[in-house]
Amino acid sequence: MSARMFLSPTMLSNALNFPKKIHCLNPQNHPDSLSVPIQTTPEIPDTNNEFKLNPPIPATKTAPWMKGPLVLEPNQVIDYSKPKTRKKSSDNKNEKAEKLLTHKVSGGRGKHAMKKILYSIDILEEENQQLEDTQKNLTPIEFELSLGKLGEDSDGADKRLFRRKLPWERVERMVFRRTKRVKAVTAADITLNDELLERLRDEARRMRKWVNVKKAGVNDGVLEQIRLIWKTDELAMLKFDMPLCRNMDRAREIVEIKTGGLVIWSKKDTHVIYRGCNYREMRSSFHGGKEETKPVQGSLYERETDRLLDGLGPRFIDWWMPKPLPIDADLLPEIVHGYKPPSRLSLMNAPSKLTDNELTHLRKQAYHFPTHFVLGRNQNLQGLASAILKLWEKCHIAKIAVKWGIPNTNNEQMAYELKVLTGGVLLLRNKFYIILYRGKDFLSPTIADLVSNREMEIRSFQHLEETTRSNISQTFDYIDETLSDLDHVSTIGTLKEFEMIQSKHHGFNSGISDSEVEVEAEKFKLEKEIRNQERKYFILKMKINKASKELMKLSSACKPTEPNEDQEIMTSEERECYRKMGLKMDSTLVLGRRGVFDGVIEGMHQHWKHREIVKVVTMQRVFSRVLYTSQCLEAESGGILVSIEKLKLGYGIIIYRGKNYKRPLKISRNLLSKREALQKSLELQRIGVSKVK
């Protein structure tokens, strides 16, 4: 409701005689309006004797329509629909202490709500404890004051809410600070004095030319470049590529060993080498494997690995990984005279082939093994094979790394030749590692000699037993037996009988290949192959019959529309115009393996809703099938075939909707659905593949 207040002329004239500054009913909301308070009458100066106020009105509640200004402009309206009232803060303070636990908590079941609930419980417990302690000794007035103080203290609950931890967050945690890595002391720090070292490092920081150390490492070419730089300058900078850039400490050791200098400054993948005070030009190139290495003073792991590799060959000084150093297989001999693959012998009823679980277990073990050999040669690996056989006497796995930066390395050829020479099992082969397992039937040379000696002893005992048995049988023969009867002496249980049976069934002990055995084996092989082919033919025949039945069911469900003979006549000019329009169209309808089904016809009508022609792209390669598809689309959709064009992806079929085209209210469902069309395509594919086989 809104109302307008109008004052009489006398009231306006009296109001105009007021001074400019007059108090209003609500000076905060209406500072510019003129109003007179209701409860008390303001004091007015005596200059204007004509205007006198009424006596003061007693204090009563103000009516709602009197809360606005008394004097308003004619165009102003007071809205009394929503009177503004303020709630007393004292009521909130009193109610807050009572509703600490019962009021609704914002946030649902989240972390914020849990903290509020826990804090409210703690506040109530504190209040109850304080009340129990003070209620006995306090007067009623002091008791009420204490309650009010507790209510005021609860206002700061929200401020201290997030400082408190939840019960499961109060667990003390052990914090271990990360220790700073101690910089390793280099040879330059020990040998050179501080002034010289500082001067050299200042010069090294200003260097802008370096020698690139590629994947092959510090080879003769790099050493030659360092030698040329040291002729004119005492410092040389090296920048390392993979894999040495991953281990710069190892790169520093290699450089100091090969050049005889000192690395005085390092940063990221660069080293600066000082030639030394007593520098002499290097006369001959360094050969990494021939120089003797110092005894290892490292960890137990390094000492045990060196003990394992001692005596197998020279070490690879350019090794890019941490120590211990592996064996350089390229420095081993290419051909070893009298080399033979190791002899193998399986246990009774124990297969020599590895299972999947055993293979996985061995691969996991090989991951933690050190690298035993480093190889960069593809052929002539008899020296490496003999070293691997010596290693297999102590360790059942040989781990071989492929050298970086060597051209024309072929890890497949390396692995094949090592497998043939050693007869081991290839666990892993990639461009970095070749891992060989010695096999379950591996026999070391010492054990193989023991086995062969034992077999010779057993054979000699058999011959001795046979001779003694024959001698004893001859002494106990009957005297009256004739010489003809002696030829028919029984050979049951003798060594001769065993050899006869072995030669009869196997044919290899006599040294002559038995042709009958070979013929029987070939006959048995052919019969087995014929049985396998008959079984495959039976399975294919069953698949074809099953697919044919499914195809007949799907074909019976499809009822294609016959072509309409009464079509609209299209001139050659119109046909050419529509053909060019269709070729320029970007929006196409693609036919997949399902062919023509209900969804394709519906899509054509959707195209015709906005344009006159539709371009259908099919992936079929045979033109006869493309022609059949175009005729089917023309008959089912009721359009006019414009042309069939060869495109990059396949063939494009352009169909015109017709001059008298009207979108059908209900599209006929006489073709297959999308799922049935896919099923038909799968059955056709199954029949085609079966016939090809």
mmCIF file of C-alpha atoms in Angstrom, residues 421-549:
data_model
loop_
_atom_site.group_PDB
_atom_site.id
_atom_site.type_symbol
_atom_site.label_atom_id
_atom_site.label_comp_id
_atom_site.label_asym_id
_atom_site.label_seq_id
_atom_site.Cartn_x
_atom_site.Cartn_y
_atom_site.Cartn_z
ATOM 1 C CA LEU A 421 77.665 -70.556 -28.903
ATOM 2 C CA THR A 422 76.626 -70.949 -25.269
ATOM 3 C CA GLY A 423 73.305 -72.808 -25.583
ATOM 4 C CA GLY A 424 71.759 -70.581 -22.878
ATOM 5 C CA VAL A 425 68.256 -69.151 -22.542
ATOM 6 C CA LEU A 426 67.665 -65.571 -23.705
ATOM 7 C CA LEU A 427 65.812 -63.756 -20.911
ATOM 8 C CA LEU A 428 65.843 -60.229 -22.345
ATOM 9 C CA ARG A 429 67.059 -58.407 -25.441
ATOM 10 C CA ASN A 430 66.698 -54.708 -26.248
ATOM 11 C CA LYS A 431 68.887 -51.892 -27.518
ATOM 12 C CA PHE A 432 70.559 -51.531 -24.106
ATOM 13 C CA TYR A 433 70.978 -55.026 -22.622
ATOM 14 C CA ILE A 434 71.239 -58.728 -23.497
ATOM 15 C CA ILE A 435 70.587 -61.098 -20.571
ATOM 16 C CA LEU A 436 71.387 -64.838 -20.839
ATOM 17 C CA TYR A 437 70.465 -67.613 -18.400
ATOM 18 C CA ARG A 438 72.635 -70.726 -18.294
ATOM 19 C CA GLY A 439 69.633 -73.101 -18.235
ATOM 20 C CA LYS A 440 68.482 -75.882 -15.952
ATOM 21 C CA ASP A 441 70.531 -78.533 -17.796
ATOM 22 C CA PHE A 442 73.826 -76.622 -17.710
ATOM 23 C CA LEU A 443 76.905 -78.554 -16.614
ATOM 24 C CA SER A 444 80.139 -76.840 -15.761
ATOM 25 C CA PRO A 445 83.312 -78.333 -17.325
ATOM 26 C CA THR A 446 84.393 -79.985 -14.074
ATOM 27 C CA ILE A 447 81.005 -81.615 -13.524
ATOM 28 C CA ALA A 448 80.813 -82.613 -17.193
ATOM 29 C CA ASP A 449 84.192 -84.355 -16.876
ATOM 30 C CA LEU A 450 83.007 -86.178 -13.783
ATOM 31 C CA VAL A 451 79.840 -87.358 -15.573
ATOM 32 C CA SER A 452 81.771 -88.577 -18.637
ATOM 33 C CA ASN A 453 84.310 -90.414 -16.469
ATOM 34 C CA ARG A 454 81.491 -92.066 -14.541
ATOM 35 C CA GLU A 455 79.829 -93.217 -17.763
ATOM 36 C CA MET A 456 83.116 -94.738 -18.983
ATOM 37 C CA GLU A 457 83.513 -96.558 -15.672
ATOM 38 C CA ILE A 458 79.976 -97.964 -15.862
ATOM 39 C CA ARG A 459 80.545 -99.154 -19.441
ATOM 40 C CA SER A 460 83.831 -100.845 -18.477
ATOM 41 C CA PHE A 461 82.092 -102.574 -15.553
ATOM 42 C CA GLN A 462 79.392 -103.830 -17.941
ATOM 43 C CA HIS A 463 81.991 -105.306 -20.282
ATOM 44 C CA LEU A 464 83.827 -106.918 -17.394
ATOM 45 C CA GLU A 465 80.589 -108.413 -16.067
ATOM 46 C CA GLU A 466 79.725 -109.761 -19.521
ATOM 47 C CA THR A 467 83.096 -111.426 -19.985
ATOM 48 C CA THR A 468 83.014 -113.066 -16.562
ATOM 49 C CA ARG A 469 79.448 -114.302 -17.133
ATOM 50 C CA SER A 470 80.337 -115.843 -20.483
ATOM 51 C CA ASN A 471 83.400 -117.569 -19.003
ATOM 52 C CA ILE A 472 81.392 -119.037 -16.142
ATOM 53 C CA SER A 473 78.623 -120.222 -18.498
ATOM 54 C CA GLN A 474 81.169 -122.005 -20.658
ATOM 55 C CA THR A 475 82.682 -123.877 -17.696
ATOM 56 C CA PHE A 476 79.311 -125.201 -16.547
ATOM 57 C CA ASP A 477 78.141 -126.394 -19.994
ATOM 58 C CA TYR A 478 77.274 -130.057 -20.374
ATOM 59 C CA ILE A 479 79.979 -132.142 -21.933
ATOM 60 C CA ASP A 480 77.611 -134.090 -24.189
ATOM 61 C CA GLU A 481 76.419 -130.916 -25.973
ATOM 62 C CA THR A 482 77.546 -130.739 -29.520
ATOM 63 C CA LEU A 483 79.158 -127.726 -31.152
ATOM 64 C CA SER A 484 75.921 -126.985 -33.004
ATOM 65 C CA ASP A 485 74.094 -126.619 -29.713
ATOM 66 C CA LEU A 486 76.672 -124.129 -28.449
ATOM 67 C CA ASP A 487 75.594 -121.644 -31.112
ATOM 68 C CA HIS A 488 72.146 -121.392 -29.541
ATOM 69 C CA VAL A 489 73.310 -120.127 -26.150
ATOM 70 C CA SER A 490 70.678 -117.876 -24.510
ATOM 71 C CA THR A 491 71.468 -114.112 -24.404
ATOM 72 C CA ILE A 492 68.653 -113.090 -22.058
ATOM 73 C CA GLY A 493 69.800 -110.432 -19.550
ATOM 74 C CA THR A 494 73.155 -109.888 -21.169
ATOM 75 C CA LEU A 495 74.774 -106.733 -22.547
ATOM 76 C CA LYS A 496 74.496 -108.180 -26.036
ATOM 77 C CA GLU A 497 70.711 -108.318 -25.755
ATOM 78 C CA PHE A 498 70.609 -104.675 -24.594
ATOM 79 C CA GLU A 499 72.696 -103.538 -27.563
ATOM 80 C CA MET A 500 70.520 -105.523 -29.992
ATOM 81 C CA ILE A 501 67.313 -103.963 -28.668
ATOM 82 C CA GLN A 502 68.834 -100.492 -28.739
ATOM 83 C CA SER A 503 70.035 -100.876 -32.324
ATOM 84 C CA LYS A 504 66.675 -102.311 -33.406
ATOM 85 C CA HIS A 505 64.498 -99.499 -32.063
ATOM 86 C CA HIS A 506 66.793 -96.513 -32.352
ATOM 87 C CA GLY A 507 69.230 -97.409 -35.084
ATOM 88 C CA PHE A 508 71.938 -94.972 -33.987
ATOM 89 C CA ASN A 509 74.076 -97.282 -31.830
ATOM 90 C CA SER A 510 74.921 -99.530 -34.793
ATOM 91 C CA GLY A 511 76.041 -96.493 -36.817
ATOM 92 C CA ILE A 512 73.765 -97.363 -39.800
ATOM 93 C CA SER A 513 70.572 -95.357 -40.558
ATOM 94 C CA ASP A 514 67.597 -97.649 -40.643
ATOM 95 C CA SER A 515 65.493 -96.867 -43.745
ATOM 96 C CA GLU A 516 62.474 -98.661 -42.362
ATOM 97 C CA VAL A 517 62.449 -96.491 -39.258
ATOM 98 C CA GLU A 518 62.606 -93.339 -41.396
ATOM 99 C CA VAL A 519 59.750 -94.534 -43.599
ATOM 100 C CA GLU A 520 57.583 -95.338 -40.598
ATOM 101 C CA ALA A 521 58.304 -91.961 -39.039
ATOM 102 C CA GLU A 522 57.412 -90.147 -42.267
ATOM 103 C CA LYS A 523 54.238 -92.199 -42.598
ATOM 104 C CA PHE A 524 53.188 -91.404 -39.053
ATOM 105 C CA LYS A 525 53.861 -87.692 -39.675
ATOM 106 C CA LEU A 526 51.719 -87.653 -42.811
ATOM 107 C CA GLU A 527 48.845 -89.443 -41.074
ATOM 108 C CA LYS A 528 48.929 -86.918 -38.250
ATOM 109 C CA GLU A 529 48.898 -84.016 -40.719
ATOM 110 C CA ILE A 530 45.929 -85.528 -42.581
ATOM 111 C CA ARG A 531 43.980 -85.883 -39.331
ATOM 112 C CA ASN A 532 44.692 -82.256 -38.452
ATOM 113 C CA GLN A 533 43.556 -81.058 -41.884
ATOM 114 C CA GLU A 534 40.347 -83.118 -41.657
ATOM 115 C CA ARG A 535 39.567 -81.626 -38.279
ATOM 116 C CA LYS A 536 40.174 -78.066 -39.558
ATOM 117 C CA TYR A 537 37.966 -78.741 -42.589
ATOM 118 C CA PHE A 538 35.161 -80.012 -40.349
ATOM 119 C CA ILE A 539 35.372 -76.908 -38.159
ATOM 120 C CA LEU A 540 35.307 -74.571 -41.190
ATOM 121 C CA LYS A 541 32.339 -76.414 -42.639
ATOM 122 C CA MET A 542 30.414 -76.030 -39.384
ATOM 123 C CA LYS A 543 31.218 -72.296 -39.278
ATOM 124 C CA ILE A 544 30.075 -71.779 -42.868
ATOM 125 C CA ASN A 545 26.807 -73.616 -42.259
ATOM 126 C CA LYS A 546 26.106 -71.610 -39.121
ATOM 127 C CA ALA A 547 26.873 -68.314 -40.867
ATOM 128 C CA SER A 548 24.682 -69.260 -43.844
ATOM 129 C CA LYS A 549 21.714 -69.942 -41.580
#
